Short mmCIF file of C-alpha atoms in Angstrom, two decimals:
data_model
loop_
_atom_site.label_atom_id
_atom_site.label_comp_id
_atom_site.label_asym_id
_atom_site.label_seq_id
_atom_site.Cartn_x
_atom_site.Cartn_y
_atom_site.Cartn_z
CA MET A 33 29.92 -10.09 15.20
CA GLN A 34 31.50 -13.36 14.91
CA GLY A 35 29.89 -17.15 14.80
CA GLU A 36 31.34 -19.20 17.47
CA LYS A 37 31.81 -23.04 17.25
CA GLY A 38 28.66 -24.95 16.81
CA THR A 39 26.65 -21.61 16.00
CA LEU A 40 26.82 -21.52 12.38
CA ALA A 41 23.61 -20.29 10.88
CA ASP A 42 20.80 -22.31 9.07
CA LYS A 43 20.59 -19.67 6.78
CA VAL A 44 22.43 -16.45 5.64
CA LEU A 45 20.99 -13.53 3.89
CA LEU A 46 23.44 -11.26 1.91
CA SER A 47 22.48 -7.86 0.59
CA ARG A 48 23.78 -4.46 -0.18
CA ALA A 49 20.64 -2.81 0.96
CA ILE A 50 19.20 -4.19 4.68
CA PHE A 51 16.76 -2.09 6.52
CA ASN A 52 16.65 -3.26 10.02
CA GLY A 53 13.71 -1.08 11.14
CA LEU A 54 15.47 1.20 13.62
CA ASP A 55 17.42 3.19 11.22
CA ASN A 56 16.14 5.48 8.58
CA GLU A 57 18.60 4.12 5.91
CA ALA A 58 19.45 0.64 4.31
CA SER A 59 23.06 -0.71 4.47
CA PRO A 60 25.03 -3.57 3.16
CA GLY A 61 25.60 -6.57 5.23
CA PHE A 62 23.80 -9.90 6.30
CA VAL A 63 21.19 -11.60 8.37
CA ALA A 64 22.18 -14.88 9.83
CA VAL A 65 19.29 -17.00 11.20
CA ARG A 66 19.36 -20.06 13.28
CA GLY A 67 16.18 -22.04 14.01
CA GLU A 68 13.30 -19.80 14.64
CA ARG A 69 15.53 -16.52 15.57
CA ILE A 70 18.00 -14.24 14.13
CA ALA A 71 21.45 -14.95 15.24
CA ALA A 72 23.35 -12.18 13.99
CA VAL A 73 22.87 -9.11 12.07
CA GLY A 74 26.14 -7.49 10.72
CA ARG A 75 28.65 -6.03 8.21
CA PRO A 76 29.27 -7.92 4.89
CA GLU A 77 32.98 -8.85 6.16
CA GLU A 78 31.53 -10.39 9.24
CA ALA A 79 29.09 -13.09 7.27
CA GLN A 80 31.49 -15.94 6.53
CA ALA A 81 32.08 -16.55 10.41
CA TRP A 82 28.20 -17.99 10.21
CA ILE A 83 28.28 -20.12 7.19
CA GLY A 84 29.22 -23.76 6.98
CA THR A 85 28.75 -26.50 4.67
CA GLU A 86 25.12 -26.78 5.37
CA THR A 87 24.36 -23.33 5.61
CA VAL A 88 21.80 -22.17 3.09
CA VAL A 89 23.37 -18.74 1.78
CA TYR A 90 20.93 -16.30 -0.31
CA ASP A 91 23.24 -14.01 -2.04
CA LEU A 92 20.74 -11.02 -2.68
CA GLY A 93 22.74 -8.40 -4.52
CA ASP A 94 21.00 -5.34 -4.47
CA ALA A 95 17.39 -6.73 -2.96
CA PHE A 96 16.01 -5.22 -0.30
CA ILE A 97 15.76 -7.11 3.10
CA MET A 98 13.56 -5.74 5.93
CA PRO A 99 11.42 -7.15 8.85
CA GLY A 100 8.50 -8.96 7.72
CA ILE A 101 5.31 -7.22 7.21
CA HIS A 102 2.44 -6.83 9.86
CA ASP A 103 -0.89 -5.89 8.23
CA ASN A 104 -2.62 -4.31 11.33
CA HIS A 105 -6.19 -4.36 9.87
CA VAL A 106 -7.69 -7.45 7.75
CA PHE A 107 -10.80 -9.38 7.49
CA PHE A 108 -10.37 -13.15 6.40
CA THR A 109 -13.80 -13.85 6.45
CA GLY A 110 -14.39 -10.88 3.94
CA TYR A 111 -11.62 -11.98 1.65
CA MET A 112 -13.13 -15.38 1.89
CA SER A 113 -16.70 -14.43 1.17
CA MET A 114 -15.33 -12.69 -2.04
CA HIS A 115 -13.81 -15.67 -3.23
CA ARG A 116 -16.35 -18.39 -2.38
CA GLY A 117 -18.25 -20.23 -5.02
CA VAL A 118 -18.58 -19.18 -8.71
CA ASP A 119 -16.20 -16.58 -10.41
CA LEU A 120 -18.27 -14.32 -12.36
CA THR A 121 -15.61 -11.83 -13.24
CA HIS A 122 -15.61 -12.70 -17.11
CA THR A 123 -19.30 -13.21 -17.50
CA ALA A 124 -20.79 -10.67 -20.05
CA SER A 125 -24.55 -10.75 -18.71
CA SER A 126 -26.82 -12.07 -16.00
CA GLU A 127 -28.04 -14.76 -18.34
CA GLU A 128 -24.67 -16.15 -18.73
CA ALA A 129 -24.11 -16.12 -15.18
CA VAL A 130 -27.17 -17.93 -14.32
CA LYS A 131 -25.85 -20.87 -16.64
CA LEU A 132 -22.85 -20.89 -14.25
CA LEU A 133 -24.96 -20.73 -11.22
CA LEU A 134 -27.23 -23.80 -12.30
CA GLN A 135 -24.32 -25.77 -12.94
CA GLU A 136 -22.67 -25.10 -9.42
CA ALA A 137 -26.25 -26.01 -8.02
CA SER A 138 -26.09 -29.58 -9.69
CA ASN A 139 -22.98 -30.00 -8.08
CA LEU A 140 -23.99 -29.28 -4.41
CA PRO A 141 -26.11 -30.91 -1.93
CA PRO A 142 -29.68 -29.62 -2.22
CA GLU A 143 -29.46 -27.73 1.31
CA ARG A 144 -26.27 -25.83 0.16
CA ASP A 145 -26.57 -22.15 -0.65
CA VAL A 146 -25.17 -21.10 -3.85
CA THR A 147 -22.49 -18.30 -3.69
CA ALA A 148 -20.66 -16.31 -6.37
CA TYR A 149 -18.41 -13.03 -6.94
CA GLY A 150 -17.10 -10.80 -9.04
CA TRP A 151 -19.54 -9.79 -11.58
CA SER A 152 -19.82 -5.89 -12.93
CA GLU A 153 -22.86 -3.99 -13.43
CA GLU A 154 -20.50 -1.78 -15.99
CA ARG A 155 -19.77 -4.86 -18.00
CA TRP A 156 -23.47 -6.26 -17.94
CA GLY A 157 -24.72 -3.12 -18.66
CA LYS A 158 -27.48 -3.18 -16.03
CA LEU A 159 -28.26 -4.46 -12.62
CA PRO A 160 -29.64 -8.07 -12.44
CA GLU A 161 -32.95 -8.93 -11.69
CA GLN A 162 -33.82 -10.63 -8.59
CA SER A 163 -36.93 -12.32 -10.06
CA LEU A 164 -34.58 -14.41 -12.41
CA LEU A 165 -32.86 -15.81 -9.51
CA ASP A 166 -36.43 -16.58 -7.58
CA GLY A 167 -37.93 -18.54 -10.51
CA LEU A 168 -34.83 -20.73 -11.37
CA PHE A 169 -34.01 -21.09 -7.73
CA PRO A 170 -37.31 -21.17 -5.33
CA ASP A 171 -35.91 -23.69 -2.59
CA ARG A 172 -32.24 -22.60 -2.19
CA ALA A 173 -30.63 -19.35 -1.25
CA VAL A 174 -28.33 -17.73 -3.79
CA VAL A 175 -25.91 -14.81 -3.30
CA ALA A 176 -23.69 -13.17 -5.79
CA ILE A 177 -21.62 -10.13 -4.61
CA ASN A 178 -20.40 -7.89 -7.29
CA HIS A 179 -16.70 -7.20 -7.87
CA ASN A 180 -16.64 -3.96 -5.68
CA LYS A 181 -18.66 -5.31 -2.80
CA SER A 182 -21.27 -2.50 -3.46
CA TYR A 183 -24.19 -5.15 -4.66
CA CYS A 184 -25.54 -8.53 -3.96
CA TRP A 185 -27.58 -10.26 -6.71
CA MET A 186 -29.83 -12.58 -4.41
CA ASN A 187 -32.92 -14.15 -4.48
CA ARG A 188 -35.85 -13.39 -1.77
CA LEU A 189 -35.22 -16.41 0.22
CA ALA A 190 -31.64 -15.51 0.74
CA GLU A 191 -32.88 -12.07 1.82
CA GLU A 192 -35.15 -13.57 4.39
CA LYS A 193 -32.49 -16.15 5.44
CA TYR A 194 -29.73 -13.78 5.97
CA GLN A 195 -31.55 -10.48 6.72
CA PHE A 196 -29.93 -7.82 4.31
CA SER A 197 -30.90 -6.24 1.21
CA PRO A 198 -28.91 -6.17 -2.16
CA ASP A 199 -27.65 -2.77 -1.70
CA GLN A 200 -26.24 -3.48 1.95
CA CYS A 201 -23.04 -5.50 1.07
CA SER A 202 -20.56 -4.59 3.94
CA ALA A 203 -19.17 -7.46 5.88
CA GLU A 204 -21.01 -6.31 9.04
CA ALA A 205 -24.23 -6.28 7.13
CA ARG A 206 -23.60 -10.14 5.63
CA ALA A 207 -22.40 -11.14 9.22
CA LEU A 208 -25.33 -14.02 9.29
CA LEU A 209 -24.21 -15.27 5.93
CA LEU A 210 -20.52 -15.20 6.46
CA GLN A 211 -21.17 -17.34 9.76
CA ALA A 212 -22.89 -19.80 7.70
CA MET A 213 -20.15 -19.74 5.18
CA MET A 214 -17.66 -20.48 7.99
CA GLN A 215 -19.50 -23.78 8.89
CA ASP A 216 -17.52 -25.69 6.68
CA HIS A 217 -14.33 -26.40 8.36
CA SER A 218 -12.28 -28.15 5.91
CA LEU A 219 -13.21 -25.91 3.29
CA VAL A 220 -12.53 -22.76 5.55
CA GLN A 221 -9.25 -24.30 6.44
CA GLN A 222 -8.06 -24.68 2.83
CA GLU A 223 -9.44 -20.94 1.96
CA PHE A 224 -7.34 -19.94 5.00
CA MET A 225 -4.21 -21.45 3.82
CA GLU A 226 -4.72 -20.08 0.41
CA PHE A 227 -4.95 -16.41 1.91
CA CYS A 228 -1.63 -17.01 4.01
CA ARG A 229 -0.07 -17.98 0.66
CA LEU A 230 -1.26 -15.07 -1.01
CA LEU A 231 -0.02 -12.64 2.08
CA ALA A 232 3.49 -14.49 2.03
CA ALA A 233 3.78 -13.51 -1.69
CA ARG A 234 3.30 -9.75 -0.35
CA GLY A 235 5.98 -10.17 2.31
CA VAL A 236 3.49 -10.66 5.05
CA THR A 237 4.57 -12.67 8.20
CA SER A 238 1.78 -11.28 10.81
CA ILE A 239 -1.56 -9.98 10.84
CA LYS A 240 -4.41 -8.72 13.02
CA ASP A 241 -7.72 -10.21 11.91
CA ILE A 242 -10.83 -8.78 12.69
CA GLY A 243 -13.58 -11.36 13.74
CA PHE A 244 -17.27 -10.95 14.36
CA ASP A 245 -18.56 -11.94 17.73
CA ARG A 246 -16.58 -14.93 18.96
CA HIS A 247 -14.63 -15.74 15.67
CA SER A 248 -15.28 -19.22 17.14
CA GLU A 249 -15.48 -20.99 13.49
CA LEU A 250 -11.70 -19.98 12.89
CA LEU A 251 -10.18 -20.46 16.07
CA PRO A 252 -10.23 -24.17 16.29
CA ILE A 253 -8.59 -24.18 12.73
CA LEU A 254 -5.83 -21.97 13.90
CA GLU A 255 -5.15 -24.30 16.96
CA GLU A 256 -5.10 -27.43 14.86
CA LEU A 257 -2.57 -25.41 12.43
CA LYS A 258 -0.42 -24.42 15.17
CA VAL A 259 -0.34 -27.88 16.96
CA ALA A 260 0.74 -29.21 13.41
CA GLY A 261 3.50 -26.73 13.02
CA GLN A 262 1.68 -25.43 9.72
CA LEU A 263 0.69 -21.94 10.84
CA PRO A 264 2.39 -20.01 8.30
CA LEU A 265 1.90 -16.55 9.88
CA ARG A 266 1.24 -14.88 13.46
CA PHE A 267 -2.33 -14.44 13.72
CA HIS A 268 -3.48 -11.86 16.07
CA PHE A 269 -7.30 -11.18 16.09
CA SER A 270 -9.94 -8.79 17.45
CA LEU A 271 -13.68 -9.21 17.97
CA GLU A 272 -16.10 -7.01 16.29
CA PRO A 273 -19.57 -7.36 18.07
CA VAL A 274 -22.24 -7.42 15.26
CA VAL A 275 -24.76 -10.20 15.55
CA GLU A 276 -24.28 -10.48 19.25
CA PRO A 277 -23.86 -7.40 21.77
CA PHE A 278 -20.37 -6.80 23.32
CA ASP A 279 -19.67 -9.22 25.71
CA ILE A 280 -16.59 -8.43 27.99
CA GLY A 281 -16.74 -12.18 29.26
CA ILE A 282 -15.74 -13.52 25.82
CA GLY A 283 -12.79 -10.88 25.86
CA ILE A 284 -11.70 -11.93 29.42
CA LYS A 285 -11.76 -15.62 28.27
CA TYR A 286 -9.53 -14.98 25.11
CA LYS A 287 -7.12 -12.91 26.87
CA ALA A 288 -6.36 -15.86 29.23
CA LEU A 289 -6.42 -18.50 26.22
CA TYR A 290 -4.74 -16.65 23.53
CA HIS A 291 -1.51 -14.80 24.42
CA GLY A 292 1.32 -16.44 22.65
CA ASP A 293 3.54 -15.35 19.93
CA LEU A 294 1.65 -17.31 17.00
CA ILE A 295 -1.92 -16.89 18.32
CA ARG A 296 -2.81 -13.67 20.63
CA PHE A 297 -6.12 -11.89 21.42
CA GLN A 298 -6.13 -8.20 20.74
CA GLY A 299 -9.13 -6.84 22.11
CA TYR A 300 -12.26 -5.49 20.52
CA LYS A 301 -13.11 -3.48 17.09
CA LEU A 302 -15.99 -1.08 17.80
CA MET A 303 -17.41 0.70 15.06
CA LEU A 304 -18.35 4.56 15.58
CA ASP A 305 -19.40 6.42 12.35
CA GLY A 306 -19.65 5.46 8.69
CA VAL A 307 -17.83 6.80 5.87
CA VAL A 308 -17.38 10.62 4.71
CA ALA A 309 -17.62 9.65 1.07
CA ASP A 310 -21.23 8.82 1.64
CA HIS A 311 -21.95 11.33 4.22
CA THR A 312 -22.31 8.86 7.17
CA GLY A 313 -18.72 10.02 8.71
CA ASP A 314 -19.62 12.28 11.69
CA MET A 315 -18.33 15.96 11.01
CA LEU A 316 -17.90 18.84 13.26
CA GLU A 317 -19.06 21.15 10.46
CA PRO A 318 -21.78 20.49 7.76
CA TYR A 319 -20.82 18.79 4.47
CA ALA A 320 -19.84 21.39 1.63
CA ASP A 321 -22.15 19.41 -0.77
CA MET A 322 -25.06 18.80 1.79
CA PRO A 323 -25.47 21.92 3.95
CA GLY A 324 -26.93 21.72 7.34
CA VAL A 325 -25.90 17.93 7.26
CA LYS A 326 -23.28 16.58 9.54
CA ASN A 327 -24.21 13.05 9.53
CA LEU A 328 -26.76 10.60 7.88
CA LYS A 329 -26.29 8.11 10.45
CA THR A 330 -26.68 8.18 13.90
CA VAL A 331 -24.00 6.94 16.55
CA ASP A 332 -24.69 5.95 20.03
CA TYR A 333 -21.40 7.24 21.51
CA GLU A 334 -22.54 6.47 25.29
CA ARG A 335 -23.17 2.94 24.29
CA ILE A 336 -19.70 2.74 22.86
CA GLU A 337 -18.16 4.65 25.60
CA ALA A 338 -19.35 2.23 28.31
CA SER A 339 -17.93 -0.71 26.25
CA VAL A 340 -14.59 0.90 25.98
CA LEU A 341 -14.51 1.73 29.62
CA GLU A 342 -15.33 -1.67 30.48
CA ALA A 343 -12.64 -3.23 28.21
CA ASP A 344 -10.02 -1.14 29.71
CA SER A 345 -10.89 -1.84 33.18
CA GLN A 346 -10.02 -5.16 32.12
CA GLY A 347 -6.62 -4.75 30.62
CA ILE A 348 -8.41 -5.13 27.19
CA LYS A 349 -7.54 -2.70 24.40
CA CYS A 350 -10.07 -1.42 21.98
CA CYS A 351 -9.75 -0.17 18.12
CA LEU A 352 -12.39 2.31 17.59
CA THR A 353 -13.26 3.04 13.85
CA ALA A 354 -13.83 6.81 13.31
CA GLU A 355 -13.68 8.56 9.92
CA GLY A 356 -15.27 11.84 10.51
CA ASP A 357 -13.50 14.61 12.66
CA ALA A 358 -16.51 14.50 15.20
CA ALA A 359 -16.28 10.78 15.56
CA ILE A 360 -12.40 10.86 15.96
CA ARG A 361 -12.98 13.58 18.48
CA GLN A 362 -15.16 11.48 20.29
CA ALA A 363 -12.99 8.37 19.91
CA VAL A 364 -10.03 10.34 21.46
CA SER A 365 -12.39 11.69 24.56
CA MET A 366 -13.38 7.78 25.32
CA ILE A 367 -9.66 6.84 25.43
CA GLU A 368 -8.44 9.85 27.18
CA LYS A 369 -11.23 9.05 29.81
CA CYS A 370 -9.80 5.77 29.94
CA ARG A 371 -6.56 7.21 30.96
CA VAL A 372 -8.06 9.56 33.66
CA GLN A 373 -9.98 7.09 35.39
CA GLN A 374 -7.92 3.94 35.11
CA GLY A 375 -4.45 5.75 35.30
CA ASN A 376 -3.18 2.90 32.95
CA HIS A 377 -1.05 3.99 29.88
CA LEU A 378 0.02 0.28 29.24
CA ILE A 379 -3.32 -0.48 27.31
CA ARG A 380 -2.85 0.09 23.77
CA HIS A 381 -6.04 1.70 22.30
CA SER A 382 -6.02 2.52 18.63
CA ILE A 383 -8.29 4.46 16.15
CA SER A 384 -8.69 3.24 12.85
CA ASP A 385 -9.41 4.83 9.67
CA LEU A 386 -8.78 8.32 10.79
CA GLU A 387 -9.82 9.63 7.28
CA TYR A 388 -10.66 13.57 8.27
CA PRO A 389 -9.10 14.15 11.80
CA HIS A 390 -8.78 17.72 13.23
CA PRO A 391 -5.17 18.71 14.04
CA GLU A 392 -6.00 19.27 17.83
CA ASP A 393 -7.23 15.72 18.21
CA LEU A 394 -4.05 14.34 16.52
CA THR A 395 -2.22 16.18 19.20
CA ARG A 396 -4.34 14.44 22.14
CA MET A 397 -3.69 11.13 20.25
CA GLY A 398 -0.08 11.67 20.70
CA GLU A 399 -0.28 12.92 24.38
CA ASN A 400 -2.48 9.82 25.31
CA GLU A 401 -0.50 7.38 23.33
CA ILE A 402 -3.18 6.40 21.12
CA PHE A 403 -2.17 4.27 18.09
CA ALA A 404 -3.17 5.01 14.47
CA GLU A 405 -4.38 2.37 12.03
CA VAL A 406 -4.42 4.15 8.57
CA TYR A 407 -5.02 2.47 5.36
CA ALA A 408 -1.86 3.88 3.37
CA GLN A 409 -3.04 2.67 0.13
CA ILE A 410 -6.43 4.36 0.30
CA LEU A 411 -5.86 7.12 -2.37
CA LEU A 412 -5.86 4.40 -4.81
CA LEU A 413 -9.34 3.98 -4.45
CA ASN A 414 -9.88 7.02 -6.59
CA PRO A 415 -9.08 6.65 -10.10
CA SER A 416 -7.58 10.10 -10.46
CA TYR A 417 -7.09 13.34 -8.50
CA GLU A 418 -9.85 14.82 -10.88
CA GLU A 419 -12.42 11.97 -9.74
CA ALA A 420 -11.51 11.93 -5.89
CA TYR A 421 -14.37 13.11 -3.45
CA MET A 422 -12.48 14.93 -0.89
CA SER A 423 -12.77 18.41 -1.73
CA ILE A 424 -16.42 17.83 -2.78
CA VAL A 425 -17.52 16.74 0.68
CA ALA A 426 -15.45 19.02 2.73
CA GLY A 427 -14.68 21.93 0.39
CA LYS A 428 -11.25 22.68 -1.25
CA GLU A 429 -10.09 24.97 1.70
CA ASN A 430 -10.20 21.65 3.89
CA GLU A 431 -9.25 18.90 1.84
CA SER A 432 -5.64 18.95 2.86
CA ARG A 433 -6.87 17.61 5.97
CA PHE A 434 -7.52 14.27 4.37
CA TYR A 435 -5.04 11.63 5.57
CA ASN A 436 -2.92 14.00 7.13
CA TYR A 437 0.04 11.57 8.10
CA LYS A 438 2.72 14.37 8.34
CA SER A 439 0.58 15.84 11.38
CA MET A 440 0.18 12.53 12.83
CA LEU A 441 4.05 12.07 13.17
CA GLU A 442 4.74 15.74 14.23
CA ALA A 443 2.18 14.79 17.11
CA ASN A 444 3.98 11.61 18.10
CA VAL A 445 1.08 9.50 17.22
CA PRO A 446 2.40 5.96 16.68
CA ILE A 447 1.25 5.03 13.22
CA THR A 448 0.54 1.34 12.11
CA ILE A 449 -0.78 0.32 8.70
CA GLY A 450 -3.72 -2.04 7.68
CA THR A 451 -5.42 -2.71 4.55
CA ASP A 452 -9.21 -3.44 5.57
CA LEU A 453 -8.67 -6.37 3.28
CA PRO A 454 -10.34 -7.23 1.06
CA LEU A 455 -10.58 -3.46 0.53
CA PHE A 456 -6.86 -3.65 -0.15
CA ILE A 457 -4.75 -6.58 -0.72
CA THR A 458 -1.37 -5.89 1.15
CA SER A 459 0.97 -3.99 -0.90
CA VAL A 460 4.11 -2.26 0.67
CA PRO A 461 5.13 -0.60 -2.81
CA ASP A 462 1.62 0.64 -3.34
CA SER A 463 1.64 2.16 0.12
CA LEU A 464 4.73 4.01 -0.71
CA TYR A 465 3.23 5.38 -3.82
CA ALA A 466 0.24 6.88 -2.36
CA ALA A 467 1.27 7.65 1.22
CA SER A 468 4.69 8.89 0.42
CA HIS A 469 4.94 10.02 -3.37
CA ARG A 470 0.92 10.78 -2.43
CA LEU A 471 -0.32 9.92 -6.17
CA PHE A 472 -3.57 8.39 -7.44
CA PRO A 473 -3.68 5.36 -9.58
CA ASP A 474 -3.25 7.52 -12.84
CA GLY A 475 -0.03 9.48 -11.23
CA SER A 476 -2.23 12.49 -10.91
CA PRO A 477 -1.53 15.24 -9.77
CA ALA A 478 1.87 16.49 -11.03
CA GLY A 479 4.18 16.77 -8.00
CA GLY A 480 1.88 14.50 -5.63
CA TRP A 481 -1.36 15.52 -3.92
CA TYR A 482 -0.40 17.61 -0.78
CA PRO A 483 3.04 16.10 -0.63
CA ASP A 484 3.83 17.69 2.47
CA GLN A 485 1.35 15.54 4.15
CA GLY A 486 2.69 12.31 3.10
CA MET A 487 4.96 9.94 5.31
CA PRO A 488 8.56 9.60 4.53
CA PRO A 489 9.37 6.23 3.09
CA SER A 490 11.23 5.10 6.16
CA GLU A 491 8.20 5.93 8.20
CA VAL A 492 5.77 3.88 6.03
CA LEU A 493 8.23 0.70 6.39
CA LYS A 494 8.12 1.20 10.13
CA ALA A 495 4.49 1.55 10.24
CA TRP A 496 4.39 -1.94 8.38
CA THR A 497 6.88 -3.51 10.98
CA ILE A 498 8.02 -2.18 14.21
CA ASN A 499 4.74 -0.07 15.10
CA GLY A 500 2.53 -2.92 14.19
CA ALA A 501 4.66 -5.48 16.59
CA LYS A 502 4.48 -2.48 19.25
CA HIS A 503 0.48 -2.24 18.95
CA CYS A 504 0.43 -6.00 19.51
CA TYR A 505 2.77 -5.95 22.23
CA MET A 506 5.35 -7.99 20.30
CA GLU A 507 8.38 -5.54 19.87
CA GLU A 508 10.50 -7.53 22.37
CA VAL A 509 10.33 -10.45 19.81
CA THR A 510 9.95 -9.25 16.17
CA GLY A 511 9.48 -6.13 14.05
CA THR A 512 12.95 -5.16 13.56
CA LEU A 513 16.03 -7.13 12.52
CA GLU A 514 17.92 -7.60 15.76
CA ALA A 515 19.72 -10.65 17.07
CA GLY A 516 17.55 -12.96 19.21
CA LYS A 517 14.44 -11.84 17.41
CA TYR A 518 11.92 -13.92 15.31
CA ALA A 519 13.60 -14.39 12.03
CA ASP A 520 10.30 -12.50 10.37
CA ILE A 521 11.88 -11.40 7.21
CA ALA A 522 10.74 -9.91 3.95
CA VAL A 523 12.98 -9.60 0.69
CA PHE A 524 11.89 -7.17 -1.98
CA ASP A 525 13.67 -7.22 -5.53
CA ARG A 526 14.68 -3.32 -5.40
CA ASP A 527 15.53 -0.70 -2.67
CA LEU A 528 12.04 0.78 -1.55
CA LEU A 529 13.53 3.56 0.15
CA ASN A 530 14.76 5.17 -2.89
CA ALA A 531 12.86 3.72 -5.69
CA SER A 532 11.11 6.70 -7.81
CA ALA A 533 7.48 6.65 -7.86
CA GLY A 534 7.64 5.55 -11.71
CA VAL A 535 8.95 2.04 -10.43
CA ILE A 536 7.82 1.57 -7.16
CA ARG A 537 4.69 0.01 -7.71
CA ASP A 538 6.50 -2.74 -9.71
CA ALA A 539 8.56 -4.01 -7.05
CA GLN A 540 7.98 -7.60 -6.05
CA VAL A 541 8.52 -9.71 -3.08
CA ILE A 542 11.28 -12.42 -3.83
CA LEU A 543 11.44 -14.17 -0.44
CA THR A 544 9.38 -14.19 2.62
CA ILE A 545 10.63 -16.08 6.03
CA MET A 546 8.47 -16.46 8.96
CA GLY A 547 9.80 -17.50 12.45
CA GLY A 548 13.08 -19.41 10.15
CA THR A 549 10.84 -21.06 7.83
CA VAL A 550 10.48 -19.86 4.09
CA THR A 551 6.91 -19.24 3.23
CA TYR A 552 7.44 -17.67 -0.15
CA ASN A 553 10.37 -17.89 -2.43
CA HIS A 554 9.69 -16.23 -5.95
CA SER A 555 11.96 -18.87 -7.55
CA TRP A 556 9.30 -21.58 -6.62
CA ASN A 557 6.96 -19.70 -9.14
CA GLU A 558 9.63 -19.11 -11.89
CA GLY A 559 9.08 -21.04 -15.30
#
């Protein structure tokens, strides 16, 4: 592939390991970039034809070049709320924390809430007392979320104002608080740009963000950044009805407004059940450790199905969050009904989480072209195999059904990867460690946990790239390294396809390019 006069590249990336997203292996070669687009991808000896005196050449040696990462399930507002206010990570007690909260309050206008994050019950030795905050802050709401998002230390005024209790700390429970935190336009813009820089350092060039209700506080900021040419990633978004009911009118409006390659509406996220670990996942059979109980949480499947059918009738896709096998079965049936009633196979509905699917329903997902949104880093929530909950709640004979990626692939289910950020921060190396090598954080068990259920490394990388692009209707312009597509590129410091489990988690991004613009370069941070 040769360059012609006047077609020299702005940038040329050279490497002995280029993964184009189409093949299963990496090969030596080059990627030439002109403007926003990839001009050429070819063999090493063809690179020189694209290099002129003004071409920036990245001679990357053995570094691994691949398409930019698309994280298909993130919550910017959740991440924002975990980093807003006072950092209590290193405090040793609630008394020490209070001093920092009082100092913060003295620097804020009287009407502003005091927020904090990062404290640890283990470090403090006990849960903090609400009365301590009530006495010191009688006229101002105070909310301090702990490091693992399981408990909010808050005064009574905050409980009344935001309508959630200390032990209900999910993002959905905190929706009113998040809505209030999003009102500071300039601060949110600053936090969003910091969020983008964090992701760029992980090779991310595109995300699908979940916004509650109308997401109306963030969208004007995105538009401003887009107009200024400062939006550093492709922003796809879905709406999750939380405070407000499902509103198809908003979806129709956003579908017409946001359909570009930088900002694009991606439908609705609808929650079905809870999580299997705390017995709120909806199961076909009773929990092994709770005889007779299939779910501690009631699910209104009829209401959810009505919303899915209405969205589908308007050409708007839905992501259904389902963890237990009964909930997954219901989700598949809803989308199957859309296919039967509407006859429309172009709407790329998805099911997220998919913790404990029944094999029969994976087959049905493949037949109905339903996308899976999995959290490939999920095993890392458990410190070790011995401390994992899967065999406890489902029985030893059933634990192999958890996170059964191999069966998804065999059923032709298109797999995408998300992080549920801030549950995890995007990490391709961690996803390979957990989803391909099938290991827990401590390296257990020997040989991997049901290693035959894992995803081959090449499939993990495709799930992070081309499959995510397909789910967002973007496969014609991004997701692989091909001439004519946007130059969305991530470069890692080692071969991700062949790195051992012992070193894969040490892999680092050294260069990220989105639309031809460098958004992260490791050398910027050297020294």
